RNA sequence: GGAGAAAUGGCAGAGUGGUCGAAUGCGGCAGUCUUGAAAACUGUUGAGGGUCACACCUCCGGGGGUUCGAAUCCCUCUUUCUCCGCCA
């Protein structure tokens, strides 16, 4: 969430930049500022009342000590009154703070100036494209047909065991998936990311820290018996590693990577676009995450983009990079680049990575700060991205690498798979 | 799951009703000394709100209560440790 001080200091700019998300934030911003003024007035009033009763309490203590009990008892009456006042003011203060937070939770992050205006994914700006789209042989198939033909992914079996959106990977399909995970992790650790294995269930505080709660709980599976949530992305546990921390400037940047399964309810999704591996309830993903000094975060974002590019280049998959427009930008992000791989047999682009700078938006909620060179505590910037989301990469490989003889394995993966063709 | 113990500043660890935002040690920072470093010595060193700056308010795991006054007493939740049970 945004900081009130920041909103106050940059009011017009905040409203102007939020307009890129096609929202008129004028009212809510004004309400925030007004509520904060109220809050401050009540706070001051409360502080003064408390100061008065603290002083009297001290006096009472002294009077008892010097044996003037009668005087002390007289003063007690006064503090009883003050206590009533304190109680009322505290209630008022809580109401204001709750009201203020309620508003703040609803304000999305302020887009970076680079974010193009626009409403839908049609307005996203393509910034880069690489890799040749292969010309497929006669009778080329979409990946779900290939999966069946070579018996490497069984969607029906998943239906039986769990339900739609929980595929079962078999034989070389399973091995290819594992190869990809290991390959991605190797690439990430080679680039300086430290590998972590994090929990796949998180508590409420963690869901809140990264912004899934309180609003977007519908996207997560909730284990009610223990009040835990299955993670929709490794971002949640990995970012919460840093919740409530005060780092030294020398600890920055901190870069971590991790593989986890991801669970998403995807309520309301249906149709051809969710066929096969396109959209699942459970999928695997390797995530990269950075905690950066504010001065360095955009450089770091570019670095992450370059890193993901390198992986796709090595895999020799046709892909493009989009700079998300205001209307498509995630709630918590200031600037996001989406990577899409071309699914040749489906003739459409599939999102396989999303790399974002959240600036201080998450750090504010997480209370993730560092001690700067002046000795002051300052919020860190957080960034994360996928490197990469497995199923759609797999779909891309299956479709783009299919030949009449079978599915070739990208060269860089052969050491990991131990075979070079699925036939 | 059962029984018991505990939770204090970056860390370790005192503190059982008022003078405690909290002794002491370590660590950090600054200085003295030194060609430089180490050692030694001296000083300094939590967070949030508030203020031009002070003042002032809040925070001793979370929440609630008793009291004029709570780190300290009571209730409750969470977590950790020890023992027992179960177990990959």
CSV table of C-alpha atoms (C1' of nucleotides) in Angstrom, one decimal:
chain,number,residue,atom,x,y,z
A,1,UNK,CA,0.0,0.0,0.0
A,2,UNK,CA,1.0,3.6,-0.5
A,3,UNK,CA,2.4,5.7,2.3
A,4,UNK,CA,0.2,8.5,3.5
A,5,UNK,CA,3.1,10.9,3.7
A,6,UNK,CA,3.9,10.1,0.1
A,7,UNK,CA,0.3,10.7,-1.0
A,8,UNK,CA,0.2,14.0,0.8
A,9,UNK,CA,3.5,15.3,-0.7
A,10,UNK,CA,2.6,14.2,-4.2
A,11,UNK,CA,-1.1,14.5,-4.3
A,12,UNK,CA,-1.6,15.8,-7.8
A,13,UNK,CA,1.1,13.6,-9.2
A,14,UNK,CA,-0.4,10.5,-7.6
A,15,UNK,CA,-3.9,11.3,-9.0
A,16,UNK,CA,-2.5,12.0,-12.4
A,17,UNK,CA,-0.5,8.8,-12.5
A,18,UNK,CA,-3.3,6.7,-11.2
A,19,UNK,CA,-5.4,8.0,-14.0
A,20,UNK,CA,-3.3,5.7,-16.3
A,21,UNK,CA,-5.1,2.8,-14.6
A,22,UNK,CA,-8.3,4.5,-15.8
A,23,UNK,CA,-9.4,5.4,-12.3
A,24,UNK,CA,-10.3,8.8,-11.0
A,25,UNK,CA,-8.6,8.7,-7.6
A,26,UNK,CA,-9.4,12.3,-6.7
A,27,UNK,CA,-12.0,11.6,-4.2
A,28,UNK,CA,-10.3,8.7,-2.4
A,29,UNK,CA,-7.0,10.6,-2.2
A,30,UNK,CA,-8.8,13.6,-0.7
A,31,UNK,CA,-10.6,11.3,1.7
A,32,UNK,CA,-7.3,9.8,2.8
A,33,UNK,CA,-5.7,13.1,3.4
A,34,UNK,CA,-8.8,14.4,5.3
A,35,UNK,CA,-9.0,11.2,7.4
A,36,UNK,CA,-5.3,11.4,8.2
A,37,UNK,CA,-5.8,15.0,9.4
A,38,UNK,CA,-8.6,13.9,11.7
A,39,UNK,CA,-6.5,11.0,12.9
A,40,UNK,CA,-3.7,13.3,13.8
A,41,UNK,CA,-5.9,15.7,15.7
A,42,UNK,CA,-7.4,12.9,17.7
A,43,UNK,CA,-4.0,11.5,18.3
A,44,UNK,CA,-2.7,14.8,19.7
A,45,UNK,CA,-5.7,15.2,21.9
A,46,UNK,CA,-5.3,11.6,23.2
A,47,UNK,CA,-1.6,12.1,23.8
A,48,UNK,CA,-2.2,15.2,25.8
A,49,UNK,CA,-4.8,13.5,27.9
A,50,UNK,CA,-2.5,10.6,28.6
A,51,UNK,CA,0.3,13.0,29.4
A,52,UNK,CA,-1.9,14.6,32.0
A,53,UNK,CA,-3.0,11.4,33.6
A,54,UNK,CA,0.6,10.1,33.6
A,55,UNK,CA,1.7,13.1,35.4
A,56,UNK,CA,-1.0,12.8,38.0
A,57,UNK,CA,-0.2,9.1,38.5
A,58,UNK,CA,3.3,10.0,39.2
A,59,UNK,CA,2.2,12.5,41.7
A,60,UNK,CA,-0.1,10.0,43.4
A,61,UNK,CA,2.9,7.7,43.8
A,62,UNK,CA,4.9,10.4,45.5
A,63,UNK,CA,2.0,11.4,47.8
A,64,UNK,CA,1.6,7.8,49.0
A,65,UNK,CA,5.2,7.6,49.6
A,66,UNK,CA,5.2,10.7,51.7
A,67,UNK,CA,2.2,9.5,53.6
A,68,UNK,CA,-0.3,12.0,52.2
A,69,UNK,CA,-2.9,9.4,51.4
A,70,UNK,CA,-5.9,11.7,51.6
A,71,UNK,CA,-4.5,14.0,48.9
A,72,UNK,CA,-3.7,11.1,46.8
A,73,UNK,CA,-7.2,9.8,46.9
A,74,UNK,CA,-8.5,13.1,45.8
A,75,UNK,CA,-6.3,13.0,42.8
A,76,UNK,CA,-7.5,9.5,42.0
A,77,UNK,CA,-10.9,10.9,41.2
A,78,UNK,CA,-9.5,13.1,38.6
A,79,UNK,CA,-7.7,10.3,36.8
A,80,UNK,CA,-10.9,8.3,36.7
A,81,UNK,CA,-12.4,11.1,34.7
A,82,UNK,CA,-9.4,11.3,32.4
A,83,UNK,CA,-9.7,7.6,31.9
A,84,UNK,CA,-13.2,8.0,30.5
A,85,UNK,CA,-11.9,10.6,28.1
A,86,UNK,CA,-9.0,8.4,27.1
A,87,UNK,CA,-11.3,5.5,26.4
A,88,UNK,CA,-13.5,7.6,24.1
A,89,UNK,CA,-10.6,9.1,22.2
A,90,UNK,CA,-9.0,5.7,21.8
A,91,UNK,CA,-12.2,4.4,20.2
A,92,UNK,CA,-12.4,7.4,17.9
A,93,UNK,CA,-8.7,6.9,17.0
A,94,UNK,CA,-9.2,3.2,16.2
A,95,UNK,CA,-12.2,4.0,14.0
A,96,UNK,CA,-10.2,6.6,12.1
A,97,UNK,CA,-7.2,4.3,11.6
A,98,UNK,CA,-9.5,1.5,10.4
A,99,UNK,CA,-11.2,3.8,8.0
A,100,UNK,CA,-7.9,5.1,6.7
A,101,UNK,CA,-6.5,1.7,6.2
A,102,UNK,CA,-9.6,0.5,4.4
A,103,UNK,CA,-9.1,3.3,1.9
A,104,UNK,CA,-5.4,2.7,1.6
A,105,UNK,CA,-5.9,-1.0,0.8
A,106,UNK,CA,-8.1,0.0,-2.1
A,107,UNK,CA,-5.6,2.3,-3.8
A,108,UNK,CA,-3.4,0.4,-6.3
A,109,UNK,CA,0.3,1.2,-6.8
A,110,UNK,CA,1.2,4.4,-8.7
A,111,UNK,CA,2.3,3.4,-12.3
A,112,UNK,CA,5.8,4.3,-13.4
A,113,UNK,CA,5.9,7.0,-16.1
A,114,UNK,CA,6.9,4.4,-18.6
A,115,UNK,CA,3.6,2.6,-18.3
A,116,UNK,CA,1.6,3.2,-21.4
A,117,UNK,CA,-2.0,4.4,-21.2
A,118,UNK,CA,-4.6,1.8,-22.1
A,119,UNK,CA,-7.5,-0.4,-21.0
A,120,UNK,CA,-6.8,-4.0,-22.0
A,121,UNK,CA,-4.1,-6.3,-23.0
A,122,UNK,CA,-4.5,-5.0,-26.5
A,123,UNK,CA,-2.9,-1.8,-25.4
A,124,UNK,CA,0.2,-3.3,-24.0
A,125,UNK,CA,3.3,-2.1,-25.7
A,126,UNK,CA,5.6,-4.7,-27.3
A,127,UNK,CA,9.2,-3.8,-26.5
A,128,UNK,CA,11.1,-6.7,-27.8
A,129,UNK,CA,10.7,-9.8,-29.9
A,130,UNK,CA,13.1,-12.6,-30.6
A,131,UNK,CA,13.1,-16.2,-32.1
A,132,UNK,CA,11.8,-17.5,-35.3
A,133,UNK,CA,8.3,-18.9,-35.4
A,134,UNK,CA,8.8,-22.3,-36.9
A,135,UNK,CA,6.9,-23.5,-39.9
A,136,UNK,CA,5.3,-26.7,-38.8
A,137,UNK,CA,4.8,-29.8,-40.8
A,138,UNK,CA,1.4,-30.9,-42.2
A,139,UNK,CA,-0.7,-32.3,-39.4
A,140,UNK,CA,1.0,-30.5,-36.5
A,141,UNK,CA,-0.9,-30.7,-33.3
A,142,UNK,CA,-1.7,-28.5,-30.3
A,143,UNK,CA,0.1,-29.5,-27.2
A,144,UNK,CA,-2.8,-31.3,-25.6
A,145,UNK,CA,-3.0,-33.6,-28.6
A,146,UNK,CA,0.7,-34.1,-28.6
A,147,UNK,CA,0.6,-34.9,-24.9
A,148,UNK,CA,-1.9,-37.6,-25.6
A,149,UNK,CA,-0.2,-38.9,-28.7
A,150,UNK,CA,3.1,-39.4,-26.9
A,151,UNK,CA,1.5,-40.3,-23.6
A,152,UNK,CA,3.4,-37.7,-21.5
A,153,UNK,CA,0.6,-35.8,-19.9
A,154,UNK,CA,-2.7,-37.3,-18.8
A,155,UNK,CA,-5.5,-34.7,-18.2
A,156,UNK,CA,-8.3,-37.3,-17.7
A,157,UNK,CA,-6.3,-39.0,-14.9
A,158,UNK,CA,-6.0,-35.7,-13.1
A,159,UNK,CA,-9.7,-35.3,-13.4
A,160,UNK,CA,-10.2,-38.6,-11.7
A,161,UNK,CA,-7.8,-37.9,-8.9
A,162,UNK,CA,-8.6,-34.3,-8.2
A,163,UNK,CA,-10.5,-32.5,-10.9
A,164,UNK,CA,-10.1,-30.3,-14.0
A,165,UNK,CA,-6.8,-28.3,-14.0
A,166,UNK,CA,-4.7,-30.9,-12.2
A,167,UNK,CA,-2.8,-32.8,-14.9
A,168,UNK,CA,-0.7,-35.8,-14.4
A,169,UNK,CA,2.7,-35.8,-16.1
A,170,UNK,CA,4.1,-39.2,-17.1
A,171,UNK,CA,7.4,-40.7,-18.2
A,172,UNK,CA,9.3,-38.3,-20.4
A,173,UNK,CA,6.8,-35.6,-19.8
A,174,UNK,CA,7.5,-35.8,-16.1
A,175,UNK,CA,11.2,-35.9,-16.7
A,176,UNK,CA,11.1,-33.0,-19.1
A,177,UNK,CA,9.3,-30.9,-16.5
A,178,UNK,CA,11.9,-31.8,-13.8
A,179,UNK,CA,14.6,-31.0,-16.3
A,180,UNK,CA,13.2,-27.6,-16.8
A,181,UNK,CA,12.9,-26.9,-13.1
A,182,UNK,CA,16.5,-27.9,-12.5
A,183,UNK,CA,17.7,-25.9,-15.6
A,184,UNK,CA,15.9,-22.8,-14.5
A,185,UNK,CA,17.2,-23.0,-10.9
A,186,UNK,CA,20.8,-23.6,-12.3
A,187,UNK,CA,20.5,-20.5,-14.5
A,188,UNK,CA,19.2,-18.4,-11.6
A,189,UNK,CA,21.8,-19.5,-9.1
A,190,UNK,CA,24.5,-18.9,-11.7
A,191,UNK,CA,23.1,-15.3,-12.0
A,192,UNK,CA,23.6,-14.8,-8.3
A,193,UNK,CA,20.2,-15.8,-6.9
A,194,UNK,CA,20.3,-17.9,-3.8
A,195,UNK,CA,18.1,-21.0,-3.9
A,196,UNK,CA,15.4,-21.4,-1.3
A,197,UNK,CA,12.8,-24.0,-0.5
A,198,UNK,CA,9.8,-22.3,1.1
A,199,UNK,CA,6.5,-23.5,2.5
A,200,UNK,CA,3.6,-24.2,0.2
A,201,UNK,CA,1.1,-23.1,2.7
A,202,UNK,CA,1.0,-19.7,4.2
A,203,UNK,CA,-0.8,-18.0,7.1
A,204,UNK,CA,-3.0,-14.9,7.0
A,205,UNK,CA,-0.3,-12.5,7.9
A,206,UNK,CA,1.8,-13.6,4.9
A,207,UNK,CA,-1.2,-13.4,2.5
A,208,UNK,CA,-1.7,-9.9,3.8
A,209,UNK,CA,2.0,-8.9,3.4
A,210,UNK,CA,2.0,-9.5,-0.3
A,211,UNK,CA,-1.5,-8.2,-0.9
A,212,UNK,CA,-3.5,-11.3,-1.7
A,213,UNK,CA,-5.5,-10.6,1.5
A,214,UNK,CA,-7.8,-9.1,2.3
A,215,UNK,CA,-9.2,-8.5,-1.2
A,216,UNK,CA,-8.1,-11.3,-3.4
A,217,UNK,CA,-8.7,-14.3,-1.2
A,218,UNK,CA,-10.9,-15.8,-3.9
A,219,UNK,CA,-7.9,-16.7,-6.0
A,220,UNK,CA,-6.4,-18.9,-3.2
A,221,UNK,CA,-7.3,-22.3,-1.9
A,222,UNK,CA,-8.1,-21.9,1.8
A,223,UNK,CA,-7.5,-24.7,4.3
A,224,UNK,CA,-10.1,-23.7,6.8
A,225,UNK,CA,-9.3,-26.3,9.5
A,226,UNK,CA,-5.9,-24.6,10.1
A,227,UNK,CA,-6.7,-21.2,8.5
A,228,UNK,CA,-3.8,-21.5,6.0
A,229,UNK,CA,-3.7,-20.8,2.3
A,230,UNK,CA,-2.1,-22.7,-0.5
A,231,UNK,CA,0.3,-20.4,-2.3
A,232,UNK,CA,-0.8,-19.0,-5.7
A,233,UNK,CA,2.9,-18.2,-6.4
A,234,UNK,CA,6.2,-18.5,-4.6
A,235,UNK,CA,6.2,-14.7,-4.4
A,236,UNK,CA,4.0,-15.0,-1.2
A,237,UNK,CA,6.3,-17.1,1.0
A,238,UNK,CA,9.5,-15.8,-0.6
A,239,UNK,CA,8.6,-12.1,-0.1
A,240,UNK,CA,7.4,-12.8,3.4
A,241,UNK,CA,10.9,-14.0,4.3
A,242,UNK,CA,11.6,-10.3,4.6
A,243,UNK,CA,8.4,-9.3,6.6
A,244,UNK,CA,9.2,-7.1,9.6
A,245,UNK,CA,12.8,-6.8,8.9
A,246,UNK,CA,15.3,-4.0,9.1
A,247,UNK,CA,18.3,-4.7,6.9
A,248,UNK,CA,21.7,-3.0,6.7
A,249,UNK,CA,22.4,-1.2,3.5
A,250,UNK,CA,25.1,-3.7,2.9
A,251,UNK,CA,22.6,-6.5,2.8
A,252,UNK,CA,21.1,-5.0,-0.4
A,253,UNK,CA,20.5,-6.3,-2.9
A,254,UNK,CA,19.1,-9.6,-1.7
A,255,UNK,CA,18.3,-12.0,-4.5
A,256,UNK,CA,16.6,-15.3,-4.1
A,257,UNK,CA,15.1,-18.0,-6.3
A,258,UNK,CA,12.8,-20.9,-5.6
A,259,UNK,CA,10.8,-23.6,-7.2
A,260,UNK,CA,7.3,-24.2,-5.9
A,261,UNK,CA,4.0,-25.6,-7.2
A,262,UNK,CA,1.4,-22.9,-7.4
A,263,UNK,CA,-2.3,-23.3,-6.7
A,264,UNK,CA,-5.0,-21.0,-8.1
A,265,UNK,CA,-8.7,-21.4,-8.0
A,266,UNK,CA,-9.2,-19.5,-11.2
A,267,UNK,CA,-12.9,-19.2,-10.5
A,268,UNK,CA,-14.9,-18.3,-13.6
A,269,UNK,CA,-12.3,-19.4,-16.1
A,270,UNK,CA,-13.5,-21.6,-18.9
A,271,UNK,CA,-13.5,-22.2,-22.6
A,272,UNK,CA,-10.8,-22.9,-25.2
A,273,UNK,CA,-8.3,-20.6,-23.6
A,274,UNK,CA,-8.0,-22.9,-20.6
A,275,UNK,CA,-7.5,-26.0,-22.7
A,276,UNK,CA,-4.6,-28.3,-22.0
A,277,UNK,CA,-1.8,-26.5,-20.1
A,278,UNK,CA,-3.0,-23.0,-20.9
A,279,UNK,CA,-4.5,-22.5,-17.5
A,280,UNK,CA,-4.3,-24.8,-14.5
A,281,UNK,CA,-5.3,-25.0,-10.9
A,282,UNK,CA,-1.9,-26.5,-10.0
A,283,UNK,CA,1.3,-25.7,-11.9
A,284,UNK,CA,5.0,-25.4,-11.2
A,285,UNK,CA,7.0,-22.3,-11.3
A,286,UNK,CA,10.5,-21.1,-10.6
A,287,UNK,CA,10.5,-17.6,-9.2
A,288,UNK,CA,13.2,-14.9,-8.8
A,289,UNK,CA,12.9,-12.2,-6.3
A,290,UNK,CA,15.0,-9.2,-5.3
A,291,UNK,CA,15.0,-6.7,-2.5
A,292,UNK,CA,16.8,-3.6,-3.7
A,293,UNK,CA,17.9,-0.2,-2.7
A,294,UNK,CA,15.4,2.3,-4.1
A,295,UNK,CA,18.1,3.9,-6.2
A,296,UNK,CA,18.9,0.7,-7.9
A,297,UNK,CA,15.5,-1.0,-8.4
A,298,UNK,CA,14.8,0.0,-12.0
A,299,UNK,CA,18.3,-1.1,-13.1
A,300,UNK,CA,17.6,-4.3,-11.3
A,301,UNK,CA,14.3,-4.7,-13.1
A,302,UNK,CA,16.1,-4.4,-16.5
A,303,UNK,CA,18.6,-6.9,-15.2
A,304,UNK,CA,15.8,-9.4,-14.5
A,305,UNK,CA,14.3,-8.9,-17.9
A,306,UNK,CA,17.7,-9.5,-19.5
A,307,UNK,CA,18.1,-12.6,-17.4
A,308,UNK,CA,14.8,-14.1,-18.5
A,309,UNK,CA,15.6,-13.2,-22.1
A,310,UNK,CA,18.8,-15.2,-21.9
A,311,UNK,CA,16.9,-18.3,-20.8
A,312,UNK,CA,14.4,-18.1,-23.6
A,313,UNK,CA,17.1,-17.5,-26.1
A,314,UNK,CA,18.9,-20.6,-24.9
A,315,UNK,CA,15.7,-22.6,-25.2
A,316,UNK,CA,15.3,-21.1,-28.7
A,317,UNK,CA,11.6,-20.3,-28.2
A,318,UNK,CA,9.9,-17.5,-30.1
A,319,UNK,CA,8.9,-14.9,-27.6
A,320,UNK,CA,8.0,-11.3,-27.1
A,321,UNK,CA,8.1,-8.8,-24.2
A,322,UNK,CA,5.3,-6.5,-23.4
A,323,UNK,CA,5.2,-3.5,-21.2
A,324,UNK,CA,1.9,-3.7,-19.5
A,325,UNK,CA,-0.5,-0.8,-19.9
A,326,UNK,CA,-2.2,1.0,-17.0
A,327,UNK,CA,-5.4,-1.1,-17.4
A,328,UNK,CA,-3.6,-4.4,-17.4
A,329,UNK,CA,-1.0,-3.6,-14.7
A,330,UNK,CA,-1.4,-5.6,-11.5
A,331,UNK,CA,-2.7,-3.9,-8.4
A,332,UNK,CA,0.7,-3.9,-6.5
A,333,UNK,CA,3.0,-3.2,-9.5
A,334,UNK,CA,4.5,0.0,-10.7
A,335,UNK,CA,5.9,-1.4,-13.9
A,336,UNK,CA,5.6,-4.9,-15.3
A,337,UNK,CA,7.1,-6.7,-18.3
A,338,UNK,CA,5.3,-9.8,-19.5
A,339,UNK,CA,7.0,-12.4,-21.5
A,340,UNK,CA,4.9,-14.4,-23.9
A,341,UNK,CA,6.0,-17.5,-25.8
A,342,UNK,CA,4.4,-18.2,-29.2
A,343,UNK,CA,2.2,-21.3,-29.2
A,344,UNK,CA,2.5,-22.2,-32.8
A,345,UNK,CA,-0.1,-24.8,-33.1
A,346,UNK,CA,-2.6,-22.7,-31.2
A,347,UNK,CA,-1.5,-19.6,-33.1
A,348,UNK,CA,-1.5,-17.5,-29.9
A,349,UNK,CA,0.9,-16.0,-27.4
A,350,UNK,CA,1.1,-17.5,-23.9
A,351,UNK,CA,2.2,-15.6,-20.9
A,352,UNK,CA,5.2,-17.4,-19.3
A,353,UNK,CA,6.7,-14.7,-17.1
A,354,UNK,CA,5.8,-11.5,-15.5
A,355,UNK,CA,8.6,-9.3,-14.1
A,356,UNK,CA,7.6,-6.4,-11.9
A,357,UNK,CA,8.9,-3.7,-9.7
A,358,UNK,CA,6.6,-3.0,-6.7
A,359,UNK,CA,8.8,-0.2,-5.4
A,360,UNK,CA,7.8,0.4,-1.8
A,361,UNK,CA,4.2,-0.9,-2.2
A,362,UNK,CA,4.8,-4.3,-0.8
A,363,UNK,CA,7.6,-3.2,1.5
A,364,UNK,CA,5.3,-0.8,3.3
A,365,UNK,CA,2.9,-3.5,4.2
A,366,UNK,CA,5.7,-5.9,5.0
A,367,UNK,CA,7.6,-3.4,7.1
A,368,UNK,CA,10.7,-4.2,5.1
A,369,UNK,CA,13.2,-1.5,5.6
A,370,UNK,CA,16.9,-0.8,5.6
A,371,UNK,CA,19.1,1.6,7.5
A,372,UNK,CA,20.3,4.1,4.9
A,373,UNK,CA,23.7,5.9,4.9
A,374,UNK,CA,22.2,8.7,7.1
A,375,UNK,CA,21.1,6.1,9.6
A,376,UNK,CA,17.5,6.6,8.8
A,377,UNK,CA,15.2,3.7,8.2
A,378,UNK,CA,13.9,3.6,4.6
A,379,UNK,CA,11.6,1.2,2.8
A,380,UNK,CA,13.2,-1.2,0.4
A,381,UNK,CA,12.0,-1.9,-3.1
A,382,UNK,CA,10.8,-5.4,-3.9
A,383,UNK,CA,10.8,-7.0,-7.4
A,384,UNK,CA,9.9,-10.4,-8.6
A,385,UNK,CA,9.4,-12.4,-11.7
A,386,UNK,CA,8.9,-15.9,-13.0
A,387,UNK,CA,11.8,-17.7,-14.5
A,388,UNK,CA,9.8,-19.4,-15.6
A,389,UNK,CA,6.2,-20.7,-15.3
A,390,UNK,CA,6.5,-24.4,-16.4
A,391,UNK,CA,3.3,-25.5,-18.2
A,392,UNK,CA,3.3,-22.9,-20.9
A,393,UNK,CA,7.0,-23.2,-21.5
A,394,UNK,CA,6.2,-26.9,-21.8
A,395,UNK,CA,3.4,-26.2,-24.2
A,396,UNK,CA,5.7,-23.9,-26.2
A,397,UNK,CA,8.4,-26.6,-26.4
A,398,UNK,CA,5.9,-29.3,-27.4
A,399,UNK,CA,4.3,-27.3,-30.1
A,400,UNK,CA,7.4,-25.5,-31.5
A,401,UNK,CA,9.7,-28.5,-31.4
A,402,UNK,CA,7.3,-31.0,-32.9
A,403,UNK,CA,8.4,-32.9,-36.0
A,404,UNK,CA,7.0,-35.8,-37.9
A,405,UNK,CA,9.4,-38.0,-36.0
A,406,UNK,CA,8.6,-36.7,-32.5
A,407,UNK,CA,9.3,-33.8,-30.2
A,408,UNK,CA,12.9,-32.7,-30.2
A,409,UNK,CA,14.3,-31.5,-26.9
A,410,UNK,CA,16.0,-28.1,-26.9
A,411,UNK,CA,19.7,-28.6,-26.8
A,412,UNK,CA,20.4,-27.0,-23.5
A,413,UNK,CA,17.9,-29.3,-21.8
A,414,UNK,CA,19.4,-32.6,-23.1
A,415,UNK,CA,21.9,-32.8,-20.3
A,416,UNK,CA,19.0,-32.5,-17.9
A,417,UNK,CA,16.6,-34.9,-19.6
A,418,UNK,CA,19.0,-37.5,-20.8
A,419,UNK,CA,17.1,-37.9,-24.0
A,420,UNK,CA,16.9,-35.7,-27.1
A,421,UNK,CA,13.5,-36.7,-28.5
A,422,UNK,CA,10.1,-37.7,-27.4
A,423,UNK,CA,8.7,-40.2,-29.9
B,1,G,C1',-2.1,-35.4,21.2
B,2,G,C1',-0.6,-35.3,27.0
B,3,A,C1',2.6,-32.8,31.0
B,4,G,C1',5.8,-28.9,32.3
B,5,A,C1',8.9,-24.3,31.3
B,6,A,C1',9.6,-19.9,28.7
B,7,A,C1',8.9,-15.3,25.2
B,8,U,C1',12.6,-8.4,27.1
B,9,G,C1',16.5,-3.8,22.3
B,10,G,C1',20.9,-6.4,16.3
B,11,C,C1',22.3,-10.7,19.7
B,12,A,C1',23.0,-12.7,24.8
B,13,G,C1',20.7,-11.5,29.3
B,14,A,C1',19.0,-8.7,34.2
B,15,G,C1',14.6,-6.8,35.8
B,16,U,C1',8.1,-9.3,40.0
B,17,G,C1',3.6,-2.8,40.9
B,18,G,C1',5.7,3.9,40.6
B,19,U,C1',12.3,7.0,40.0
B,20,C,C1',12.2,1.2,33.8
B,21,G,C1',12.4,2.6,27.4
B,22,A,C1',14.5,-0.8,30.4
B,23,A,C1',21.1,-2.9,34.1
B,24,U,C1',25.2,-5.5,32.1
B,25,G,C1',28.0,-8.0,28.2
B,26,C,C1',28.7,-8.7,22.9
B,27,G,C1',28.1,-6.5,18.3
B,28,G,C1',27.6,-1.6,15.5
B,29,C,C1',29.2,3.6,15.0
B,30,A,C1',32.5,7.9,16.4
B,31,G,C1',36.9,9.4,18.8
B,32,U,C1',41.9,8.9,21.5
B,33,C,C1',46.4,6.1,20.7
B,34,U,C1',49.0,4.1,16.0
B,35,U,C1',52.6,4.9,9.6
B,36,G,C1',48.2,1.6,9.2
B,37,A,C1',45.6,-2.2,11.7
B,38,A,C1',44.7,-4.9,16.2
B,39,A,C1',44.4,-4.3,21.5
B,40,A,C1',43.1,-0.8,25.2
B,41,C,C1',40.4,3.5,26.7
B,42,U,C1',36.3,7.3,26.0
B,43,G,C1',31.7,8.4,24.0
B,44,U,C1',27.5,6.8,21.3
B,45,U,C1',23.9,3.2,19.7
B,46,G,C1',15.9,0.4,19.5
B,47,A,C1',11.2,1.4,16.8
B,48,G,C1',6.5,4.2,15.5
B,49,G,C1',3.6,8.8,16.0
B,50,G,C1',4.3,14.0,16.9
B,51,U,C1',7.3,18.9,16.6
B,52,C,C1',10.9,23.9,12.7
B,53,A,C1',13.3,21.8,16.9
B,54,C,C1',11.9,20.4,21.9
B,55,A,C1',8.0,18.7,24.7
B,56,C,C1',4.8,14.8,24.7
B,57,C,C1',2.4,9.8,23.4
B,58,U,C1',3.0,4.5,22.2
B,59,C,C1',5.7,-0.2,22.0
B,60,C,C1',9.2,-5.6,26.8
B,61,G,C1',5.4,-12.3,21.6
B,62,G,C1',-0.4,-10.8,20.0
B,63,G,C1',-5.2,-9.5,22.1
B,64,G,C1',-8.1,-8.4,26.5
B,65,G,C1',-8.4,-7.2,31.9
B,66,U,C1',-7.1,-5.5,37.2
B,67,U,C1',-4.9,-0.7,39.1
B,68,C,C1',-4.5,6.2,40.1
B,69,G,C1',-0.1,3.6,37.9
B,70,A,C1',1.9,-2.8,34.6
B,71,A,C1',7.8,-5.5,31.3
B,72,U,C1',6.2,-6.9,36.4
B,73,C,C1',-0.5,-9.2,38.6
B,74,C,C1',-4.9,-11.9,36.0
B,75,C,C1',-7.4,-14.1,31.4
B,76,U,C1',-6.7,-15.7,26.4
B,77,C,C1',-4.2,-16.7,21.9
B,78,U,C1',0.4,-17.7,19.3
B,79,U,C1',5.3,-19.4,19.2
B,80,U,C1',9.6,-21.9,21.3
B,81,C,C1',12.0,-25.4,24.5
B,82,U,C1',12.0,-30.1,27.7
B,83,C,C1',9.7,-34.9,28.7
B,84,C,C1',6.0,-38.6,27.0
B,85,G,C1',3.1,-40.5,22.8
B,86,C,C1',2.8,-40.9,17.4
B,87,C,C1',5.4,-40.6,12.8
B,88,A,C1',8.1,-39.6,6.9
